[in-house]
Amino acid sequence: ASATYVGETIPDGTIEQPGAQFTKIWHIKNSGTCTWDSTWQFVYFSGDVMGGAFVYPFPQPAAPGQTVDVPVVFTAPTAYGTYTGYWKIKSPWGTSFGDNDSGNPFWVQIVVGSGTPGKGTATAYGVTSVTYDIARDPVAGCATTVFYNITAYISTNGPVTITYFWNHSDGYRSANQTLTFAEAKTRSITESWSIHLGNATNTRWDQIVVTDPTYQEYGKATFDYTCGK
């Protein structure tokens, strides 16, 4: 059994009002060989439960390779502070596991405050995380041109407009672009990197760099091109 984190709503550091109810949704890929059905469960592991039940059956089946949305309804505590709860997937035969890539459980983290930075919490609105997914087109073979479609999942903890650019390992830098979030949310953006037959075979990487409101480089999406001649 194996699972891979793909994305989420209610990103880490989202500001919630005291006692507010919210629904966190994890987008989880079945990267194992067994189909998940209602006999599989999403279970509390450790940390803050935040009013949620301890066990949830999977909401819909997910065959190997498919991604399923796993929603859990939480209630924010009434006291100001940062709260984190950790969750795992449990198989019908009792094995519990988290994200296969990181080895960590899945988690929810919120900041209970007034909803205004500086009042009840020092948290400012901005980007909290960036994760990547890469799709090769064609999936296999050595076409004249191979496209690597890199999707970045950008999460914020509240309403904010960010400025960012794509940065490539070959020295290419895209123009600055803006993305506006009306609320704490995860949004995706995709760019396509084309490589022609005969180009060098090596490992390449692409990354998002945020320049505003705070400069930050967010990891790297790496891939290997092996079709050089």
PDB file of C-alpha atoms in Angstrom:
ATOM      1  CA  ALA A   1       0.000   0.000   0.000  1.00  0.00           C
ATOM      2  CA  SER A   2       1.326   3.410  -0.939  1.00  0.00           C
ATOM      3  CA  ALA A   3       0.019   6.996  -1.124  1.00  0.00           C
ATOM      4  CA  THR A   4       1.400  10.187  -2.625  1.00  0.00           C
ATOM      5  CA  TYR A   5       0.404  13.704  -1.576  1.00  0.00           C
ATOM      6  CA  VAL A   6      -0.769  15.761  -4.571  1.00  0.00           C
ATOM      7  CA  GLY A   7      -2.334  18.902  -3.071  1.00  0.00           C
ATOM      8  CA  GLU A   8      -4.726  20.285  -0.490  1.00  0.00           C
ATOM      9  CA  THR A   9      -7.128  23.011   0.509  1.00  0.00           C
ATOM     10  CA  ILE A  10      -6.700  25.007   3.740  1.00  0.00           C
ATOM     11  CA  PRO A  11      -2.907  25.266   3.367  1.00  0.00           C
ATOM     12  CA  ASP A  12      -0.618  25.425   6.398  1.00  0.00           C
ATOM     13  CA  GLY A  13      -0.919  28.663   8.374  1.00  0.00           C
ATOM     14  CA  THR A  14      -4.463  29.472   7.228  1.00  0.00           C
ATOM     15  CA  ILE A  15      -6.033  31.921   9.680  1.00  0.00           C
ATOM     16  CA  GLU A  16      -9.342  30.712  11.129  1.00  0.00           C
ATOM     17  CA  GLN A  17     -11.722  32.489  13.487  1.00  0.00           C
ATOM     18  CA  PRO A  18     -12.012  30.970  16.987  1.00  0.00           C
ATOM     19  CA  GLY A  19     -14.575  28.161  16.916  1.00  0.00           C
ATOM     20  CA  ALA A  20     -15.030  28.336  13.118  1.00  0.00           C
ATOM     21  CA  GLN A  21     -15.895  25.175  11.204  1.00  0.00           C
ATOM     22  CA  PHE A  22     -13.847  24.446   8.096  1.00  0.00           C
ATOM     23  CA  THR A  23     -13.350  21.560   5.672  1.00  0.00           C
ATOM     24  CA  LYS A  24      -9.847  20.449   4.797  1.00  0.00           C
ATOM     25  CA  ILE A  25      -9.491  18.405   1.595  1.00  0.00           C
ATOM     26  CA  TRP A  26      -6.394  16.385   0.827  1.00  0.00           C
ATOM     27  CA  HIS A  27      -5.770  15.345  -2.797  1.00  0.00           C
ATOM     28  CA  ILE A  28      -4.058  11.957  -2.449  1.00  0.00           C
ATOM     29  CA  LYS A  29      -2.824   9.683  -5.235  1.00  0.00           C
ATOM     30  CA  ASN A  30      -3.066   5.919  -4.873  1.00  0.00           C
ATOM     31  CA  SER A  31       0.528   4.984  -5.737  1.00  0.00           C
ATOM     32  CA  GLY A  32       0.162   1.379  -4.607  1.00  0.00           C
ATOM     33  CA  THR A  33      -1.265  -1.716  -6.263  1.00  0.00           C
ATOM     34  CA  CYS A  34      -4.570  -2.117  -4.349  1.00  0.00           C
ATOM     35  CA  THR A  35      -7.814  -0.267  -5.080  1.00  0.00           C
ATOM     36  CA  TRP A  36      -8.974   1.888  -2.171  1.00  0.00           C
ATOM     37  CA  ASP A  37     -12.658   1.491  -1.378  1.00  0.00           C
ATOM     38  CA  SER A  38     -14.883   2.196   1.641  1.00  0.00           C
ATOM     39  CA  THR A  39     -13.038  -0.484   3.657  1.00  0.00           C
ATOM     40  CA  TRP A  40      -9.989   1.800   3.634  1.00  0.00           C
ATOM     41  CA  GLN A  41      -9.964   4.595   6.211  1.00  0.00           C
ATOM     42  CA  PHE A  42      -8.467   8.011   6.867  1.00  0.00           C
ATOM     43  CA  VAL A  43      -7.541   7.948  10.558  1.00  0.00           C
ATOM     44  CA  TYR A  44      -6.295  10.344  13.242  1.00  0.00           C
ATOM     45  CA  PHE A  45      -2.631   9.754  14.135  1.00  0.00           C
ATOM     46  CA  SER A  46      -1.485  12.476  16.546  1.00  0.00           C
ATOM     47  CA  GLY A  47      -1.637  16.169  17.416  1.00  0.00           C
ATOM     48  CA  ASP A  48      -4.773  18.304  17.575  1.00  0.00           C
ATOM     49  CA  VAL A  49      -8.033  16.585  16.575  1.00  0.00           C
ATOM     50  CA  MET A  50      -9.878  19.922  16.294  1.00  0.00           C
ATOM     51  CA  GLY A  51     -13.348  18.493  16.650  1.00  0.00           C
ATOM     52  CA  GLY A  52     -12.995  15.960  13.851  1.00  0.00           C
ATOM     53  CA  ALA A  53     -13.935  12.323  14.189  1.00  0.00           C
ATOM     54  CA  PHE A  54     -11.052   9.888  14.606  1.00  0.00           C
ATOM     55  CA  VAL A  55     -11.924   7.650  11.636  1.00  0.00           C
ATOM     56  CA  TYR A  56     -13.338   8.433   8.185  1.00  0.00           C
ATOM     57  CA  PRO A  57     -14.077   5.846   5.468  1.00  0.00           C
ATOM     58  CA  PHE A  58     -12.741   6.739   2.044  1.00  0.00           C
ATOM     59  CA  PRO A  59     -15.385   8.860   0.251  1.00  0.00           C
ATOM     60  CA  GLN A  60     -14.948   7.211  -3.146  1.00  0.00           C
ATOM     61  CA  PRO A  61     -12.904   4.385  -4.702  1.00  0.00           C
ATOM     62  CA  ALA A  62      -9.437   5.103  -6.084  1.00  0.00           C
ATOM     63  CA  ALA A  63      -7.734   2.575  -8.332  1.00  0.00           C
ATOM     64  CA  PRO A  64      -3.922   2.459  -8.520  1.00  0.00           C
ATOM     65  CA  GLY A  65      -2.714   5.670 -10.188  1.00  0.00           C
ATOM     66  CA  GLN A  66      -5.906   7.611  -9.447  1.00  0.00           C
ATOM     67  CA  THR A  67      -6.183  10.662  -7.176  1.00  0.00           C
ATOM     68  CA  VAL A  68      -8.986  10.930  -4.632  1.00  0.00           C
ATOM     69  CA  ASP A  69     -10.233  13.926  -2.604  1.00  0.00           C
ATOM     70  CA  VAL A  70     -10.352  13.175   1.126  1.00  0.00           C
ATOM     71  CA  PRO A  71     -12.412  15.789   3.020  1.00  0.00           C
ATOM     72  CA  VAL A  72     -12.486  16.170   6.816  1.00  0.00           C
ATOM     73  CA  VAL A  73     -14.625  18.722   8.689  1.00  0.00           C
ATOM     74  CA  PHE A  74     -12.790  20.410  11.564  1.00  0.00           C
ATOM     75  CA  THR A  75     -13.680  22.986  14.204  1.00  0.00           C
ATOM     76  CA  ALA A  76     -11.056  25.562  15.151  1.00  0.00           C
ATOM     77  CA  PRO A  77     -10.244  25.809  18.883  1.00  0.00           C
ATOM     78  CA  THR A  78     -11.437  28.934  20.698  1.00  0.00           C
ATOM     79  CA  ALA A  79      -8.011  29.964  22.026  1.00  0.00           C
ATOM     80  CA  TYR A  80      -5.525  31.837  19.848  1.00  0.00           C
ATOM     81  CA  GLY A  81      -2.546  29.820  18.685  1.00  0.00           C
ATOM     82  CA  THR A  82      -1.216  27.402  16.063  1.00  0.00           C
ATOM     83  CA  TYR A  83      -2.770  23.927  15.898  1.00  0.00           C
ATOM     84  CA  THR A  84      -1.591  20.883  13.943  1.00  0.00           C
ATOM     85  CA  GLY A  85      -3.191  17.467  13.519  1.00  0.00           C
ATOM     86  CA  TYR A  86      -1.625  14.442  11.817  1.00  0.00           C
ATOM     87  CA  TRP A  87      -3.545  11.798   9.857  1.00  0.00           C
ATOM     88  CA  LYS A  88      -2.806   8.522   8.054  1.00  0.00           C
ATOM     89  CA  ILE A  89      -4.452   6.044   5.709  1.00  0.00           C
ATOM     90  CA  LYS A  90      -5.393   2.670   7.192  1.00  0.00           C
ATOM     91  CA  SER A  91      -5.823  -0.473   5.094  1.00  0.00           C
ATOM     92  CA  PRO A  92      -8.490  -3.139   5.775  1.00  0.00           C
ATOM     93  CA  TRP A  93      -5.737  -5.366   7.241  1.00  0.00           C
ATOM     94  CA  GLY A  94      -4.627  -2.689   9.713  1.00  0.00           C
ATOM     95  CA  THR A  95      -1.533  -1.150   8.114  1.00  0.00           C
ATOM     96  CA  SER A  96      -1.284   2.643   8.560  1.00  0.00           C
ATOM     97  CA  PHE A  97       0.820   4.853   6.293  1.00  0.00           C
ATOM     98  CA  GLY A  98       1.301   8.442   5.195  1.00  0.00           C
ATOM     99  CA  ASP A  99       2.865  10.114   2.177  1.00  0.00           C
ATOM    100  CA  ASN A 100       5.179   7.700   0.351  1.00  0.00           C
ATOM    101  CA  ASP A 101       7.472  10.469  -0.981  1.00  0.00           C
ATOM    102  CA  SER A 102       8.234  12.137   2.362  1.00  0.00           C
ATOM    103  CA  GLY A 103       7.408   9.337   4.801  1.00  0.00           C
ATOM    104  CA  ASN A 104       5.357  11.825   6.828  1.00  0.00           C
ATOM    105  CA  PRO A 105       1.697  11.641   7.881  1.00  0.00           C
ATOM    106  CA  PHE A 106      -0.775  13.999   6.209  1.00  0.00           C
ATOM    107  CA  TRP A 107      -1.469  17.042   8.356  1.00  0.00           C
ATOM    108  CA  VAL A 108      -3.683  20.053   8.890  1.00  0.00           C
ATOM    109  CA  GLN A 109      -2.260  23.226  10.429  1.00  0.00           C
ATOM    110  CA  ILE A 110      -4.174  26.419  11.184  1.00  0.00           C
ATOM    111  CA  VAL A 111      -3.598  29.629  13.100  1.00  0.00           C
ATOM    112  CA  VAL A 112      -6.525  30.682  15.289  1.00  0.00           C
ATOM    113  CA  GLY A 113      -6.652  34.471  15.401  1.00  0.00           C
ATOM    114  CA  SER A 114      -8.653  37.520  14.534  1.00  0.00           C
ATOM    115  CA  GLY A 115      -8.228  37.037  10.795  1.00  0.00           C
ATOM    116  CA  THR A 116      -6.179  40.228  10.616  1.00  0.00           C
ATOM    117  CA  PRO A 117      -2.373  40.018  10.737  1.00  0.00           C
ATOM    118  CA  GLY A 118      -1.071  41.549  13.959  1.00  0.00           C
ATOM    119  CA  LYS A 119      -4.334  41.127  15.901  1.00  0.00           C
ATOM    120  CA  GLY A 120      -4.299  37.921  17.861  1.00  0.00           C
ATOM    121  CA  THR A 121      -1.636  36.484  15.598  1.00  0.00           C
ATOM    122  CA  ALA A 122       1.550  37.709  13.970  1.00  0.00           C
ATOM    123  CA  THR A 123       0.912  35.656  10.842  1.00  0.00           C
ATOM    124  CA  ALA A 124       0.982  37.649   7.603  1.00  0.00           C
ATOM    125  CA  TYR A 125      -0.770  36.610   4.430  1.00  0.00           C
ATOM    126  CA  GLY A 126       1.519  35.070   1.847  1.00  0.00           C
ATOM    127  CA  VAL A 127       2.709  31.857   0.206  1.00  0.00           C
ATOM    128  CA  THR A 128       3.014  28.922   2.596  1.00  0.00           C
ATOM    129  CA  SER A 129       4.155  26.172   0.214  1.00  0.00           C
ATOM    130  CA  VAL A 130       4.806  25.190  -3.400  1.00  0.00           C
ATOM    131  CA  THR A 131       4.774  21.592  -4.651  1.00  0.00           C
ATOM    132  CA  TYR A 132       5.281  20.243  -8.158  1.00  0.00           C
ATOM    133  CA  ASP A 133       4.000  17.581 -10.537  1.00  0.00           C
ATOM    134  CA  ILE A 134       5.584  16.675 -13.891  1.00  0.00           C
ATOM    135  CA  ALA A 135       3.852  15.028 -16.863  1.00  0.00           C
ATOM    136  CA  ARG A 136       5.924  13.888 -19.864  1.00  0.00           C
ATOM    137  CA  ASP A 137       4.377  14.045 -23.357  1.00  0.00           C
ATOM    138  CA  PRO A 138       4.763  11.531 -24.885  1.00  0.00           C
ATOM    139  CA  VAL A 139       4.972   9.386 -21.762  1.00  0.00           C
ATOM    140  CA  ALA A 140       7.646   7.162 -23.337  1.00  0.00           C
ATOM    141  CA  GLY A 141       9.800   6.999 -26.428  1.00  0.00           C
ATOM    142  CA  CYS A 142      12.000   9.531 -28.171  1.00  0.00           C
ATOM    143  CA  ALA A 143       9.797  11.819 -30.214  1.00  0.00           C
ATOM    144  CA  THR A 144      11.260  14.685 -32.236  1.00  0.00           C
ATOM    145  CA  THR A 145      10.063  16.981 -29.455  1.00  0.00           C
ATOM    146  CA  VAL A 146       9.334  15.880 -25.892  1.00  0.00           C
ATOM    147  CA  PHE A 147       7.272  18.161 -23.676  1.00  0.00           C
ATOM    148  CA  TYR A 148       7.602  18.239 -19.906  1.00  0.00           C
ATOM    149  CA  ASN A 149       4.513  19.885 -18.425  1.00  0.00           C
ATOM    150  CA  ILE A 150       5.439  21.172 -14.974  1.00  0.00           C
ATOM    151  CA  THR A 151       2.538  22.047 -12.676  1.00  0.00           C
ATOM    152  CA  ALA A 152       3.206  24.063  -9.525  1.00  0.00           C
ATOM    153  CA  TYR A 153       0.644  23.965  -6.699  1.00  0.00           C
ATOM    154  CA  ILE A 154       0.900  27.274  -4.819  1.00  0.00           C
ATOM    155  CA  SER A 155      -0.734  27.583  -1.378  1.00  0.00           C
ATOM    156  CA  THR A 156      -1.427  30.769   0.570  1.00  0.00           C
ATOM    157  CA  ASN A 157      -2.786  31.400   4.055  1.00  0.00           C
ATOM    158  CA  GLY A 158      -5.135  34.215   3.075  1.00  0.00           C
ATOM    159  CA  PRO A 159      -6.013  36.811   0.426  1.00  0.00           C
ATOM    160  CA  VAL A 160      -2.883  37.980  -1.356  1.00  0.00           C
ATOM    161  CA  THR A 161      -1.500  38.847  -4.794  1.00  0.00           C
ATOM    162  CA  ILE A 162       1.877  37.329  -5.506  1.00  0.00           C
ATOM    163  CA  THR A 163       4.505  38.023  -8.158  1.00  0.00           C
ATOM    164  CA  TYR A 164       6.516  35.053  -9.397  1.00  0.00           C
ATOM    165  CA  PHE A 165       8.598  33.679 -12.261  1.00  0.00           C
ATOM    166  CA  TRP A 166       9.720  30.267 -13.550  1.00  0.00           C
ATOM    167  CA  ASN A 167      13.446  29.575 -13.206  1.00  0.00           C
ATOM    168  CA  HIS A 168      15.135  26.869 -15.343  1.00  0.00           C
ATOM    169  CA  SER A 169      18.382  24.986 -14.811  1.00  0.00           C
ATOM    170  CA  ASP A 170      19.541  26.055 -18.292  1.00  0.00           C
ATOM    171  CA  GLY A 171      19.495  29.724 -17.273  1.00  0.00           C
ATOM    172  CA  TYR A 172      16.075  30.600 -18.721  1.00  0.00           C
ATOM    173  CA  ARG A 173      13.895  32.858 -16.601  1.00  0.00           C
ATOM    174  CA  SER A 174      10.288  33.654 -17.526  1.00  0.00           C
ATOM    175  CA  ALA A 175       8.783  37.119 -17.294  1.00  0.00           C
ATOM    176  CA  ASN A 176       7.309  38.156 -13.944  1.00  0.00           C
ATOM    177  CA  GLN A 177       3.684  37.075 -13.566  1.00  0.00           C
ATOM    178  CA  THR A 178       1.034  37.761 -10.924  1.00  0.00           C
ATOM    179  CA  LEU A 179      -1.509  35.485  -9.301  1.00  0.00           C
ATOM    180  CA  THR A 180      -4.309  36.707  -7.022  1.00  0.00           C
ATOM    181  CA  PHE A 181      -5.829  34.655  -4.214  1.00  0.00           C
ATOM    182  CA  ALA A 182      -9.166  35.819  -2.807  1.00  0.00           C
ATOM    183  CA  GLU A 183      -8.761  33.542   0.204  1.00  0.00           C
ATOM    184  CA  ALA A 184      -6.506  30.890   1.684  1.00  0.00           C
ATOM    185  CA  LYS A 185      -6.296  28.372  -1.123  1.00  0.00           C
ATOM    186  CA  THR A 186      -4.112  26.151  -3.283  1.00  0.00           C
ATOM    187  CA  ARG A 187      -3.998  27.087  -6.970  1.00  0.00           C
ATOM    188  CA  SER A 188      -2.102  25.458  -9.803  1.00  0.00           C
ATOM    189  CA  ILE A 189      -0.137  26.925 -12.693  1.00  0.00           C
ATOM    190  CA  THR A 190       1.544  24.985 -15.496  1.00  0.00           C
ATOM    191  CA  GLU A 191       4.293  25.678 -17.983  1.00  0.00           C
ATOM    192  CA  SER A 192       5.609  23.445 -20.752  1.00  0.00           C
ATOM    193  CA  TRP A 193       9.318  22.859 -21.337  1.00  0.00           C
ATOM    194  CA  SER A 194      10.042  21.421 -24.801  1.00  0.00           C
ATOM    195  CA  ILE A 195      13.252  19.492 -25.522  1.00  0.00           C
ATOM    196  CA  HIS A 196      14.220  18.482 -29.042  1.00  0.00           C
ATOM    197  CA  LEU A 197      15.771  15.193 -30.092  1.00  0.00           C
ATOM    198  CA  GLY A 198      19.556  15.564 -30.079  1.00  0.00           C
ATOM    199  CA  ASN A 199      19.695  17.871 -27.054  1.00  0.00           C
ATOM    200  CA  ALA A 200      21.984  16.883 -24.188  1.00  0.00           C
ATOM    201  CA  THR A 201      20.868  14.013 -21.981  1.00  0.00           C
ATOM    202  CA  ASN A 202      21.008  15.124 -18.369  1.00  0.00           C
ATOM    203  CA  THR A 203      18.961  16.061 -15.333  1.00  0.00           C
ATOM    204  CA  ARG A 204      17.079  19.333 -15.622  1.00  0.00           C
ATOM    205  CA  TRP A 205      15.058  21.272 -13.075  1.00  0.00           C
ATOM    206  CA  ASP A 206      12.388  23.960 -12.984  1.00  0.00           C
ATOM    207  CA  GLN A 207      11.242  26.007 -10.019  1.00  0.00           C
ATOM    208  CA  ILE A 208       8.939  28.802  -8.909  1.00  0.00           C
ATOM    209  CA  VAL A 209      10.532  31.917  -7.446  1.00  0.00           C
ATOM    210  CA  VAL A 210       8.209  34.331  -5.629  1.00  0.00           C
ATOM    211  CA  THR A 211       9.436  37.932  -5.546  1.00  0.00           C
ATOM    212  CA  ASP A 212       6.472  39.639  -3.827  1.00  0.00           C
ATOM    213  CA  PRO A 213       5.270  39.999  -1.112  1.00  0.00           C
ATOM    214  CA  THR A 214       8.393  38.141   0.100  1.00  0.00           C
ATOM    215  CA  TYR A 215      11.251  36.768  -2.003  1.00  0.00           C
ATOM    216  CA  GLN A 216      11.443  32.987  -1.765  1.00  0.00           C
ATOM    217  CA  GLU A 217      12.682  30.129  -3.963  1.00  0.00           C
ATOM    218  CA  TYR A 218      10.465  27.043  -3.704  1.00  0.00           C
ATOM    219  CA  GLY A 219      12.216  23.734  -4.294  1.00  0.00           C
ATOM    220  CA  LYS A 220      12.876  22.233  -7.710  1.00  0.00           C
ATOM    221  CA  ALA A 221      10.933  19.949 -10.026  1.00  0.00           C
ATOM    222  CA  THR A 222      13.573  17.653 -11.561  1.00  0.00           C
ATOM    223  CA  PHE A 223      13.420  15.321 -14.534  1.00  0.00           C
ATOM    224  CA  ASP A 224      15.847  13.319 -16.693  1.00  0.00           C
ATOM    225  CA  TYR A 225      15.919  13.706 -20.477  1.00  0.00           C
ATOM    226  CA  THR A 226      17.477  10.568 -22.004  1.00  0.00           C
ATOM    227  CA  CYS A 227      16.789  10.875 -25.738  1.00  0.00           C
ATOM    228  CA  GLY A 228      19.926  12.619 -26.971  1.00  0.00           C
ATOM    229  CA  LYS A 229      21.574  11.273 -30.115  1.00  0.00           C
TER     230      LYS A 229
END
